Amino acid sequence: MHIPDAIKALRAHLATIADLRATTAILRWDQETYMPPRGTAGRAEQLGTLTRLLHELFVSSQTQALLAAAEGVLDQLDPDSDEAALVRMTRRDYDRQSRLPAEFVAARARAASLSTQIWREARRRNDFPGFLPALAEMVDFARREADYIGFEDHPYDALLDRYEPGMTTQDIDGLFSRLREVTVPFVRVIVERGRPVEDGFLHAEYDVAQQRAFGVAVADVFGYDFSRGRLDESVHPFETSFHPDDVRITTRYQRNYLPSAMFAIFHETGHALYEQGIPPALARTCIGHGASMGLHESQSRMWENLVGRSRPFWQHYYPILQRSFAPLRQVELDTFYRAVNRVQPSLIRVEADEVTYNLHIMLRYELEKQLLKGALAVEDLPEAWNERMHAYLGVTPATDADGVMQDTHWSGGSIGYFPTYTLGNVVSVQLFEAARRVHPSLLEDIGRGQFATLLGWLRQHVHRHGRKFLPKEIIKRATGTDLTPEPYLQYLRSKFSDVYGVTLEEPARRSS
Ligand code: ZN
């Protein structure tokens, strides 16, 4: 196909921006993995400088002119082509970014960096009042961002769109109310009537080198290409991509708790497979990575939960795991399988099981909406948090460190991010079921330790597109339907009825 010069010029300009962006990601990766502790202040300056340069270059009159010229030749392009998608997404990003004044972006970046440090220290001392002024400032930045960006119904729409383009607060409200009406009774039935789960053996002594070796072996057979990636350690596990040929993951090891590092590796591998699956032709553009946080999380949760916590997976891998770890040699497969799928209402989101996880997210989402609207004062957050924890999960944190201060997101200004975790859970099952319709032997393949069928389907229907389309369009193209929570709810019902020896039933649907 002939590529018009205006497109080539825009692409060359965007490549510079993509390189700068990748460089900031390398600095962040280094900060979380190998940077010496006292490097923090210098690194904040380096990141601040690069972030400012990036923003200035992207919202410059040069970008504006190149984009306008490229839009002038858009009608010569196939709407599904990489070039047309590049122009569409650049316009989307440009319109959003150019509404934010450079001083605002710089001030927020500085405040977020400081606030994160204050949060870390305040959390350690369980000192919410000490965190309050910084948190109030970040909430204020979020409100101002929503005002700059603009919104029709709810200020939350303006923030959500940054993480989940095309998704609205109204969409999330509908999805969450459906999830809540079904899963709250599930949790009650499991807690009251479920067959007890024994999991003490998971807290035995597990050699860290063996944990790493097992994790690497599984990531490798999942399809993670270590010649284009690597696994390091960090306090909070994450995945980061600088280019489709350099996609890295981290985990953290606990000598006395086997699942922590193992499932984190499966999870981050899912993110990494997505980024390694982006076509080389999209590298160094704004469409050369995953389509949204929610779609990304659908990949990580799929490999972590639908594959890594499935019975077929462990039928194949449990004997191998047992050879690596003495504490498991007397533990039956069924006991192990139930232990890694234990459901227990708990205080901490990142440790939550598949059934209760979304309740943690709903609570945060509702509080964020109220904060933005001014319906909840920042100083009243701990009380509001604890009330909701009790209502949804029946537990109340003894400290704010284990309550309202447990996550890093708010201190870093990422208000509007949380719903993407639940979207990821929901979409993971919708995609998995679509793959199973085409490949009915998918679970049997997993039970033989073969993952190429699943990865191949994901490459073809999700990864290949990068960020060419909005997430909802990728979901529709891949599954034939719009985003729906029903396959996910069906999955929870069937899996956990089995794990707990109970019959989980949906409450009768209200007609509305
Ligand atoms: Zn993730």
Tab-separated table of N, CA, C and O and ligand atoms in Angstrom, residues 267-268 271 297 300 421, ligand 1:
chain	number	residue	atom	x	y	z
A	267	HIS	N	0.865	-13.801	36.622
A	267	HIS	CA	0.117	-12.570	36.323
A	267	HIS	C	0.939	-11.643	35.411
A	267	HIS	O	0.464	-11.223	34.349
A	268	GLU	N	2.142	-11.343	35.833
A	268	GLU	CA	2.963	-10.407	35.061
A	268	GLU	C	3.333	-10.991	33.705
A	268	GLU	O	3.491	-10.260	32.724
A	271	HIS	N	0.659	-10.066	31.308
A	271	HIS	CA	0.872	-8.708	30.780
A	271	HIS	C	1.962	-8.725	29.707
A	271	HIS	O	1.834	-8.095	28.653
A	297	GLU	N	-5.247	-6.013	31.952
A	297	GLU	CA	-5.526	-6.835	33.131
A	297	GLU	C	-6.300	-8.103	32.741
A	297	GLU	O	-6.189	-9.124	33.423
A	300	SER	N	-3.468	-10.558	32.091
A	300	SER	CA	-2.752	-11.027	33.286
A	300	SER	C	-3.634	-11.930	34.138
A	300	SER	O	-3.197	-12.976	34.624
A	421	TYR	N	-9.263	-2.964	37.089
A	421	TYR	CA	-8.958	-4.307	37.611
A	421	TYR	C	-10.166	-5.233	37.451
A	421	TYR	O	-10.044	-6.386	37.044
B	1	ZN	ZN	-1.869	-6.528	36.489
